[in-house]
Each structure stands twice: as C-alpha cells, then as structure tokens.
Short mmCIF file of C-alpha atoms in Angstrom, two decimals:
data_model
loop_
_atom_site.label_atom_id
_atom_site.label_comp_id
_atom_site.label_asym_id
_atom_site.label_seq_id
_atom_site.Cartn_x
_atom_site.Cartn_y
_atom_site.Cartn_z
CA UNK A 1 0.00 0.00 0.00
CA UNK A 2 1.52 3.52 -0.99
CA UNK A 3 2.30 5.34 1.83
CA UNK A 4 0.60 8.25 0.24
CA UNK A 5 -2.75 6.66 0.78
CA UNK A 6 -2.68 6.20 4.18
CA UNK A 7 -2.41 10.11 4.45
CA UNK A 8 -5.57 10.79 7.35
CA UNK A 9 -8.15 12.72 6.75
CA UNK A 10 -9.27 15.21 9.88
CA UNK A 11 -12.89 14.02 11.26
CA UNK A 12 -13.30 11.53 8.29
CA UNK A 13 -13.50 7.30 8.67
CA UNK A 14 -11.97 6.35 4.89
CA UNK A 15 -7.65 7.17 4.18
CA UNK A 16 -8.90 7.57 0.52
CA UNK A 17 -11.84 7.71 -2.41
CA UNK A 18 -11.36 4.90 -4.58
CA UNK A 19 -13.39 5.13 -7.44
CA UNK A 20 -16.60 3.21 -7.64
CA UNK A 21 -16.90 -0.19 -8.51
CA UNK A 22 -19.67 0.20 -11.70
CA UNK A 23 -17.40 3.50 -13.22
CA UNK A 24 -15.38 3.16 -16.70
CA UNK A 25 -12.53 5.25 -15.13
CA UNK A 26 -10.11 4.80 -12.55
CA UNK A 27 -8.97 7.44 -10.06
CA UNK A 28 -6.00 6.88 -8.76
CA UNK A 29 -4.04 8.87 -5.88
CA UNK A 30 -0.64 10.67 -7.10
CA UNK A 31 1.48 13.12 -5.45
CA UNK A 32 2.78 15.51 -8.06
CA UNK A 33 5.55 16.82 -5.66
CA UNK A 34 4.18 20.69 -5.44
CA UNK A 35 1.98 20.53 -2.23
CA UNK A 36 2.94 17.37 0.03
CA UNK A 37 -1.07 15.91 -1.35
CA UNK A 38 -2.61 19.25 0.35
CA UNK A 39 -5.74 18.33 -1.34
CA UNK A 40 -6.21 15.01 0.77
CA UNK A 41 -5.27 16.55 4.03
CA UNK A 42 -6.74 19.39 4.48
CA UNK A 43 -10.40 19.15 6.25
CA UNK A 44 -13.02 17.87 3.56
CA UNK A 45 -16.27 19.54 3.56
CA UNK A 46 -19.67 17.62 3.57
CA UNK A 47 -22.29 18.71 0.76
CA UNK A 48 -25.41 17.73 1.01
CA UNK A 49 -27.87 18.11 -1.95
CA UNK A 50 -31.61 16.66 -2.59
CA UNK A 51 -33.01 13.31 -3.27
CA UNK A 52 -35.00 12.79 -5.70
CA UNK A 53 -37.25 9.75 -4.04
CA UNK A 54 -40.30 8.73 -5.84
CA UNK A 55 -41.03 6.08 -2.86
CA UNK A 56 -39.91 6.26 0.38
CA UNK A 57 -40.95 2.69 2.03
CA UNK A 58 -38.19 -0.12 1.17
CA UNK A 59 -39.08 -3.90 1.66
CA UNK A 60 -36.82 -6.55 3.26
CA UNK A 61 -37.08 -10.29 2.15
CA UNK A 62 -33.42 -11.24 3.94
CA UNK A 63 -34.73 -14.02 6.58
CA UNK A 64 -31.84 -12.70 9.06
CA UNK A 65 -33.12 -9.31 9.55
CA UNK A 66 -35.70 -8.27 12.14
CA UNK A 67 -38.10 -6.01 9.92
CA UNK A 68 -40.23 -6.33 6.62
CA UNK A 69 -40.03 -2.34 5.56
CA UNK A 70 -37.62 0.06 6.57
CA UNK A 71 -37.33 4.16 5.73
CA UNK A 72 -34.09 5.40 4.97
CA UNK A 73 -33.83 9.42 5.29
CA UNK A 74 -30.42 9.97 3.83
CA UNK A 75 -28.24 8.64 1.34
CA UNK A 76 -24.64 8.53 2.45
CA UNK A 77 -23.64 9.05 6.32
CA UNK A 78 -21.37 11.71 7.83
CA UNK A 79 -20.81 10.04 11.06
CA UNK A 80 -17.77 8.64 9.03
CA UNK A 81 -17.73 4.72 10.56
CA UNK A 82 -15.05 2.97 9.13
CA UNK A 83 -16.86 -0.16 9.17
CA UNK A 84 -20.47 0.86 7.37
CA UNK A 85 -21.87 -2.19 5.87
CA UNK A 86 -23.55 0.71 3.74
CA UNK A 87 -20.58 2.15 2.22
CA UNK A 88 -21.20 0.15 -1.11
CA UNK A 89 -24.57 1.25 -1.91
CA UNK A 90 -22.73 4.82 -3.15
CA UNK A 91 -21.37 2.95 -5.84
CA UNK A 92 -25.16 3.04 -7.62
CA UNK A 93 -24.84 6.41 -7.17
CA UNK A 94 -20.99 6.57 -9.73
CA UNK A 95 -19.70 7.90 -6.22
CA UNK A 96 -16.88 6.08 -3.96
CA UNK A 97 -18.11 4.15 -0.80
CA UNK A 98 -14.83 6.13 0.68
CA UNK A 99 -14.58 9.71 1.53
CA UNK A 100 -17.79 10.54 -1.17
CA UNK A 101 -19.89 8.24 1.32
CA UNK A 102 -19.52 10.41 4.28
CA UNK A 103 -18.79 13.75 2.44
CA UNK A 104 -21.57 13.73 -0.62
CA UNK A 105 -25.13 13.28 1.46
CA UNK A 106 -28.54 13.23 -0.35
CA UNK A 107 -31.48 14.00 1.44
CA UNK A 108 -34.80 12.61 0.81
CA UNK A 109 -36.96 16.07 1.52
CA UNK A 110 -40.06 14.80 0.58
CA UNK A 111 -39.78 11.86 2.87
CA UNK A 112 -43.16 12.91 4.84
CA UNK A 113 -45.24 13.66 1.65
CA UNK A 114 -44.26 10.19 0.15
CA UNK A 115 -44.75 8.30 3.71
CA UNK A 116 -48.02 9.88 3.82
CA UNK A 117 -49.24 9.01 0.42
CA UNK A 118 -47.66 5.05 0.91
CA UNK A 119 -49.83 4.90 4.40
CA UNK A 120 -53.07 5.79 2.74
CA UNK A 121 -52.35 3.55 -0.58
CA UNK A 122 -55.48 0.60 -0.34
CA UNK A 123 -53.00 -1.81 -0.45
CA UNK A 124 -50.94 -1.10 2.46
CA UNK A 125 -50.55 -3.59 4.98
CA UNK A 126 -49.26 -2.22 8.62
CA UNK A 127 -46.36 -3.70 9.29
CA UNK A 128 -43.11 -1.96 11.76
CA UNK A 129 -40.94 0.30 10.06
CA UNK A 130 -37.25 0.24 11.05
CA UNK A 131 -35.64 3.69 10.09
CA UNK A 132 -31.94 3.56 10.17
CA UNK A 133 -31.54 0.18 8.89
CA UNK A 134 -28.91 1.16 6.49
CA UNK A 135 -27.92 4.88 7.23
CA UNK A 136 -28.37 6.86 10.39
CA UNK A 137 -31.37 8.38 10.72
CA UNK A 138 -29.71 11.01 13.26
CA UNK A 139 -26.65 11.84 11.63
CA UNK A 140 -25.40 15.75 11.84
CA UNK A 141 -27.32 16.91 9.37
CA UNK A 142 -30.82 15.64 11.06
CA UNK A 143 -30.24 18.94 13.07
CA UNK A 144 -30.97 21.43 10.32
CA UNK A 145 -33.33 19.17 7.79
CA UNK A 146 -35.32 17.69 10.17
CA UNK A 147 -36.57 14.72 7.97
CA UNK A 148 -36.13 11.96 10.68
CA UNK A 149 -38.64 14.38 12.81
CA UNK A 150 -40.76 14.73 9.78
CA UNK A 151 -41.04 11.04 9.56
CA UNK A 152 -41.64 10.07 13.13
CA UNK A 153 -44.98 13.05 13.40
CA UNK A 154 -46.53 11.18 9.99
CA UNK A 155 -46.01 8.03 12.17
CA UNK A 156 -47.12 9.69 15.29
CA UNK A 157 -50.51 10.71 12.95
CA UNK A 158 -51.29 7.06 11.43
CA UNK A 159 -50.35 4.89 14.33
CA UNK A 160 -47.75 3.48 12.20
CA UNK A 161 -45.81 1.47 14.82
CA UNK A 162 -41.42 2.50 14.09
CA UNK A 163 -38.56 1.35 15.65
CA UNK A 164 -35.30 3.12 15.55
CA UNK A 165 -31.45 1.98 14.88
CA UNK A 166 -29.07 4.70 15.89
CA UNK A 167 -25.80 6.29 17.61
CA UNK A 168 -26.14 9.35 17.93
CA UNK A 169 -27.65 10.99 21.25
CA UNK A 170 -29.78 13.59 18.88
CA UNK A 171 -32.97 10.74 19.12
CA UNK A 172 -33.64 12.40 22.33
CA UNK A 173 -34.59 15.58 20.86
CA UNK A 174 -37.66 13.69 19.67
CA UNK A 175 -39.03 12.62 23.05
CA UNK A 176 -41.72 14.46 22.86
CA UNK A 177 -43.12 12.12 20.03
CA UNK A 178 -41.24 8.80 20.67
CA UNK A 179 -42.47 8.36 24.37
CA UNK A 180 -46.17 8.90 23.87
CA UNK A 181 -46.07 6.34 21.17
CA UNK A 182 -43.78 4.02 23.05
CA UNK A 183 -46.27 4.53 25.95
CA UNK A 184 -48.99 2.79 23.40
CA UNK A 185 -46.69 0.25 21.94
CA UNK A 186 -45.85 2.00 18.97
CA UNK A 187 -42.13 3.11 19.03
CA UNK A 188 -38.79 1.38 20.66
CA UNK A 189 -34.91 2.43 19.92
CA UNK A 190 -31.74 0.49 19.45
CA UNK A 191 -28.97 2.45 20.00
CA UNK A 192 -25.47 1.63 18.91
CA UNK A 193 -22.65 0.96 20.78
CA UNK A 194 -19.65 -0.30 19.63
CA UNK A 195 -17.08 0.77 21.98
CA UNK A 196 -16.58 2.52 25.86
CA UNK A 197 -12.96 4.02 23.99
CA UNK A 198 -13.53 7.62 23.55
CA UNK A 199 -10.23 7.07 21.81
CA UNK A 200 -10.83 4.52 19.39
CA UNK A 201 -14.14 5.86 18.97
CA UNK A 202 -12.53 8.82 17.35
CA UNK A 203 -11.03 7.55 15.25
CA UNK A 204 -13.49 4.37 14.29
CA UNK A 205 -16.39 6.54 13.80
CA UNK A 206 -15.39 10.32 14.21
CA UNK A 207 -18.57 12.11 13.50
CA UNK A 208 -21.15 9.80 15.57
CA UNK A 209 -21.86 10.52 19.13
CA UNK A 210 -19.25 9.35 21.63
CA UNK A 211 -19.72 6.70 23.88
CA UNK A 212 -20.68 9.08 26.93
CA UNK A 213 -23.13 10.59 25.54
CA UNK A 214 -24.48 7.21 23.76
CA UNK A 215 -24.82 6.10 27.16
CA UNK A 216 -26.87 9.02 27.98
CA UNK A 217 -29.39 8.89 25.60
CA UNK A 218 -29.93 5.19 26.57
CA UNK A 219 -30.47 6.47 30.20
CA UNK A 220 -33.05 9.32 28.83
CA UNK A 221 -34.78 7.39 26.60
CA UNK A 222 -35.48 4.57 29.73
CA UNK A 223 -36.52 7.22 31.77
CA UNK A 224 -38.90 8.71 29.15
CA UNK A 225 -40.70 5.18 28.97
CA UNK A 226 -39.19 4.29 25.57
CA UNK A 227 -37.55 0.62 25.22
CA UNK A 228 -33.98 0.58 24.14
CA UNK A 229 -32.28 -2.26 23.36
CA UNK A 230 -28.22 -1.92 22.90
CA UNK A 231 -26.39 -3.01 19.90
CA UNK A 232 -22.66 -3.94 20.33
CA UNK A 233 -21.64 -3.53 17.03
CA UNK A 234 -19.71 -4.56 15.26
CA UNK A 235 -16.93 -6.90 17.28
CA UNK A 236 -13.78 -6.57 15.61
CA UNK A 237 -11.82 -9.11 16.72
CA UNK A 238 -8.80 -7.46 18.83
CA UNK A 239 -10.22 -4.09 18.30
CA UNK A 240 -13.22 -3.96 20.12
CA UNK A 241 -14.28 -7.34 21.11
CA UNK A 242 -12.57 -7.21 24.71
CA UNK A 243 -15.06 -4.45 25.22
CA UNK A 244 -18.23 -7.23 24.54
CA UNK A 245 -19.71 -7.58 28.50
CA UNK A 246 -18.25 -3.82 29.43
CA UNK A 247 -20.41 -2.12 26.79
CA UNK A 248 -24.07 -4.39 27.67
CA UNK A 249 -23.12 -4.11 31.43
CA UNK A 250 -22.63 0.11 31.16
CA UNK A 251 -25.98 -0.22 28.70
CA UNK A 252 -27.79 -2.17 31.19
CA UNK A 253 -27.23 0.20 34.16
CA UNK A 254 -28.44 2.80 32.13
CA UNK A 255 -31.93 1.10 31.03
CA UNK A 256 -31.45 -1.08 28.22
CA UNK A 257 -33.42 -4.26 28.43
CA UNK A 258 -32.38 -5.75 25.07
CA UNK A 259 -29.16 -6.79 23.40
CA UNK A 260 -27.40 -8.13 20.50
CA UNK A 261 -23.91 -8.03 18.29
CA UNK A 262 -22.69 -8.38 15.05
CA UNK A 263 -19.44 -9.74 13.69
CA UNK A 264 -17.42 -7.21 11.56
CA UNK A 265 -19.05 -7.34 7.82
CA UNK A 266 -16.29 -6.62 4.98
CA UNK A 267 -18.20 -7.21 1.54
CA UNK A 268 -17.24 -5.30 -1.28
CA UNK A 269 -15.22 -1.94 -0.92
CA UNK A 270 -15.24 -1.93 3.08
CA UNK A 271 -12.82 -4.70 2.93
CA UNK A 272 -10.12 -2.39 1.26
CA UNK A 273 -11.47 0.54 3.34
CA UNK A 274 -11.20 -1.49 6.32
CA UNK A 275 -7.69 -2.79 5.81
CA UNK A 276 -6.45 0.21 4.54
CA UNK A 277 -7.69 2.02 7.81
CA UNK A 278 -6.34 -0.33 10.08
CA UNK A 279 -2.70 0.34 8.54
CA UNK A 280 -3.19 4.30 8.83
CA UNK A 281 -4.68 4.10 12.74
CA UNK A 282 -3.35 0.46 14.32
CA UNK A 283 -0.45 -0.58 12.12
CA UNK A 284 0.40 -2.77 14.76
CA UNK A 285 -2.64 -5.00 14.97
CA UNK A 286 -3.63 -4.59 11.34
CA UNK A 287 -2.30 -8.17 10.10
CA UNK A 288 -3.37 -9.63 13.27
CA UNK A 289 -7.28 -8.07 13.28
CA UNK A 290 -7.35 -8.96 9.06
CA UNK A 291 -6.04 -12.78 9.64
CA UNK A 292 -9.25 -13.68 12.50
CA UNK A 293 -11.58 -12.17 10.42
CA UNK A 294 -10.86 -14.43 7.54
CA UNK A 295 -10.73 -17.07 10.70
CA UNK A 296 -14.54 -16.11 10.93
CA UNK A 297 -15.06 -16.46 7.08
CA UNK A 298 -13.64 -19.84 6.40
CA UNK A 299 -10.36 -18.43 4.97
CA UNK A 300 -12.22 -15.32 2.96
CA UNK A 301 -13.39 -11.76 4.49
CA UNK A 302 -17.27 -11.98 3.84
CA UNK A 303 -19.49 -14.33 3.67
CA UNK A 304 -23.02 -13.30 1.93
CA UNK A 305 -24.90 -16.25 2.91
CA UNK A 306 -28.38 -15.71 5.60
CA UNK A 307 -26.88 -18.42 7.83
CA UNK A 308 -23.62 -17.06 8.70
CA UNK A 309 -22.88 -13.37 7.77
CA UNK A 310 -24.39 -11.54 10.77
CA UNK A 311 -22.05 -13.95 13.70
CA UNK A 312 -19.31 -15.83 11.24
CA UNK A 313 -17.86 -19.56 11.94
CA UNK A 314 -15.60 -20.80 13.63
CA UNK A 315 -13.26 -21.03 17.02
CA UNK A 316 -13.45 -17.02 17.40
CA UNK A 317 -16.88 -16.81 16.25
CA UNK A 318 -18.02 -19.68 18.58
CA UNK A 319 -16.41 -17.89 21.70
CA UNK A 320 -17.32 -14.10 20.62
CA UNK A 321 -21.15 -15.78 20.72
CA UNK A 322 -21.31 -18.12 23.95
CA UNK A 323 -19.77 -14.90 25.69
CA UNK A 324 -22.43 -12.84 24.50
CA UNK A 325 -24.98 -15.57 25.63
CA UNK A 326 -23.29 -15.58 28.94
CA UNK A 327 -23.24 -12.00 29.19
CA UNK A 328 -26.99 -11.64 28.13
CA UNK A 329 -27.96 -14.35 30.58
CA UNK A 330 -26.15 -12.57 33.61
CA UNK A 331 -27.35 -8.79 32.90
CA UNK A 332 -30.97 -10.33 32.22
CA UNK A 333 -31.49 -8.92 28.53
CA UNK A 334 -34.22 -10.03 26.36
CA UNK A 335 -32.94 -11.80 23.26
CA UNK A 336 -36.04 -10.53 21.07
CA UNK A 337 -36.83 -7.34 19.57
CA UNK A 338 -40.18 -5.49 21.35
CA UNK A 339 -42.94 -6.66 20.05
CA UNK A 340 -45.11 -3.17 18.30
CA UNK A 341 -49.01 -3.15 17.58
CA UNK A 342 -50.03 -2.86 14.25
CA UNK A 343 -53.52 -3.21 15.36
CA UNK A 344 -53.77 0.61 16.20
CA UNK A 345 -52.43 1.60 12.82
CA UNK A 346 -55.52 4.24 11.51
CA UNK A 347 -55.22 6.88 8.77
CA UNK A 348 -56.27 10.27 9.93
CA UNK A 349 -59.03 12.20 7.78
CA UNK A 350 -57.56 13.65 4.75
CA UNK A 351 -58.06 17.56 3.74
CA UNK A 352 -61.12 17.48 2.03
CA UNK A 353 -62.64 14.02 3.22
CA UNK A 354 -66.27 13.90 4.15
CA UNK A 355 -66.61 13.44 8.17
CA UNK A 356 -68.61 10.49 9.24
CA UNK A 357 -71.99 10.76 10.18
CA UNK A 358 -71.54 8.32 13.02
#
C-alpha cells in the first residue's frame, strides 16, 4: 500500500476515495511533488444536496433481519464509521463508498409527503418500520433538515408502529413524540454501541456521538418510557471485542433491556477501506485483526450467505457468541426485539374528506 494513501483525513473514517466499482474510469491517488497531497489533508467539507425519491418505504425479504419495511432518510452518512456495511450502496450512485460516502449526502426532503401518500395507498398492509436500517437516521445533518422528525410526526398521525437503529444521542430531541407512542406500543430504539474508547471511537467513527453521551441517551430514553435495546456492534476481533460484556453491562445500568452483536461485515469496498484504515490508525494490529476475520469467514473476508454473515464460523466466532450468551444471561437482557401493535395503525381524515356521520 503507498504510503501516500494512508495520508488521514481530519474528522473523516476512509484514508482515501477509490473510485466506484460500476465506473469506466479509474482514479488513482498521485502526489505531483508541489503541495505534500494538500488536497487530501486538508479538512473535507460535507455537501449535502436533494433526493429525488419517488417512494420512500423499502421492503426486506433477507430471513436474518428483524423487519419487513424500513425508511431510509439519507443517502450517504457523515458520522464517518469505518466499518459501514452501507458504504457500497454509493457505488449506484458513480460515487466512492470512501470519503464521497460520508462527504456527498442526499437527502430525501419529501420523505413525509411520500410516507403519507404510501400509508393511505389501499393496499398497504401495517407492518413496523425500522428507520436507520442502512444509514443513520440522526446523523449531523438531522439537526438542520429535520426529515427523521418529519417522519416520526406522519407516524405519530397514522399509528404506524417505528422502531429506531441509531448512535447518535440527537434521538432524544424527539421525546416528545417517541415516548407517547412508546407509551402505546408503537415506538422502541436500538442504539449503537460499539465501543466505551472515547479514543478509538474517534477515530473508528469520528462524527457519531461518543460513547458518553451514547450512554446518555440510553439512560433518557429509559426514563422517558421508551424501550432501548443496545447493539454492540460490530466486534472486531482485537479491536473492540474485549469491550463485549463492558459495553451491555454500562448499557444495562443505564436502562437497556435488550441486546445483540454483530461480527465485523467486509463485503465489497469496506474490505479495502477497512484494511487500509487499520494500517493508517493500528499498524500494529492490522495483520493480526485482518487474519481472525478471515478465521470467521472460512479463509475469505465476507461471507453473503443468511446463515452465517451476521455472527461468522468458527473457534473465534463460537467464543465471541457463547460470551455474548453468557453475558446476556447474567445482565438479564431479552434476546427478542419489542414486540409493536399494528392493530392501532388508523389513517387520519384527509383535507377534504367527508366526516362520518356516526
């Protein structure tokens, strides 16, 4: 790997921007000796431009995943995480799952007017909504568009039971819609937590919330009546994964009554990310970290199939899981995800419908 690319980028996850996979031409990184690679140093600025959605609810087949239909506010992620199992999906867009992922945004402003139309289609068929499931639904730029909020008061309006994946502490700033509704069975949160390391969360995932203030919202959201379960994840095996009972035991004492993990996920471009990452922040460990994963992937670094991508195979895998079990056992976590009502789920009266005479 050239030296060049390893080059860090201030509050950014990726070293560089390869080009995406589906493009004709290849970028490729060059220092022209005139500026010491200014260009790729200096602090890169996040744009964030309009999506232009024409539905808003996505469906879910994969037999391994918790939800049927999931709402995704924003394309790309500026909470940076090294790791983002969603870095690839840029690609569709001729942009690089690297640096373009967390610096190019799109946001889906008419996310409200589509989710409103979709509830009141005849065909619809209440079923939970996961928001977050692929980017977060409270990344920085939720403070100033406001789409995740716009999306949770449509919910709030139909009944629509939603359940949140997050990990950043701005979910609590919609308490005032997310407790009522979790008071009637309608709302719970998951909030992320992949390390206690203020450090290593720096420098893992740069942008999200740190692990203080993770634990904070977990406590608020408990106290507000809303169910949280705790996600550690991912494990990365001698990253992270020391950290396994630590992070469910601090999540615990602050409310959480749920829990699960995932094993790191490399398909596609995060595995060059990834590696190149780990050679920029943890030279040391890099080889070490890269050989247990393919431990965990009979010999490869991914595995797409239902069975095994989510926990991996294997000695590590094996002990990463019965210490979970162990842990989950001990703190007295739920292994399921809250059960919502769909039964409440009711349109309300549209501008201009006739009001019933009963």
């Amino acid at each position: 790997m050239d030296e060049l690319q390893r080059q860090k980028v201030k509050g950014r996850g990726a070293i560089s921007n390869a080009t995406a996979r589906y493009e004709r031409e290849t970028r490729v990184l060059a220092d022209d000796g005139w500026g010491e690679n200014e260009a790729l140093t200096e602090t890169v600025r996040t744009h964030v431009a309009p999506a232009s959605a024409r539905t808003i609810i996505s469906r879910n087949q994969s037999p391994d995943v918790p939800f049927d239909q999931s709402i995704n506010p924003y394309q790309g992620c500026e909470h940076a995480c090294i790791y983002c199992f969603a870095r690839p999906t840029h690609a569709y867009l001729g942009l690089s799952p690297g640096l373009d992922f967390e610096t190019r945004l799109f946001a889906k402003r008419n996310a409200a007017e589509l989710l409103v139309k979709e509830l009141r289609a005849k065909s619809y068929v209440c079923k939970p909504l996961a928001l977050g499931a692929n980017t977060d639904p409270y990344q920085p730029i939720e403070r100033t568009e406001r789409i995740t909020r716009s999306i949770l008061e449509v919910c709030r309006d139909f009944r629509q039971p939603v359940s949140i994946i997050t990990k950043s502490a701005l979910v609590v700033r919609d308490l005032d819609i997310l407790a009522p509704m979790a008071e009637d069975g309608l709302a719970f949160v998951g909030v992320s937590v992949t390390t206690l390391d203020r450090d290593l969360a720096r420098i893992m995932e740069p942008r999200a919330s740190t692990p203080p203030r993770r634990i904070a919202a977990i406590r608020a959201l408990t106290e507000a009546g809303v169910p949280v379960a705790v996600l550690a994840s991912p494990m990365i095996p001698t990253l992270n994964d020391h950290e396994l009972e630590a992070i469910l035991t601090a999540a615990t004492e602050a409310g959480a009554s749920m829990a699960n993990y995932i094993l790191l996920r490399l398909p596609l471009e995060i595995k060059d990310l990834f590696e190149e990452w780990l050679h920029a922040h943890v030279p040391n460990r890099a080889d070490r970290v890269m050989a247990l994963v393919r431990d965990t992937r009979d010999g490869a670094l991914y595995q797409s199939d239902f069975a095994t991508r989510m926990k991996g195979s294997g000695v590590y895998a094996d002990l990463l899981r019965n210490r979970f079990l162990l842990a989950r056992k001990k703190l007295g976590l739920e292994a399921r995800h809250f059960r919502l009502d769909c039964s409440q789920f009711k349109p309300p009266p549209a501008p201009g419908d006739q009001l019933s005479l009963l």
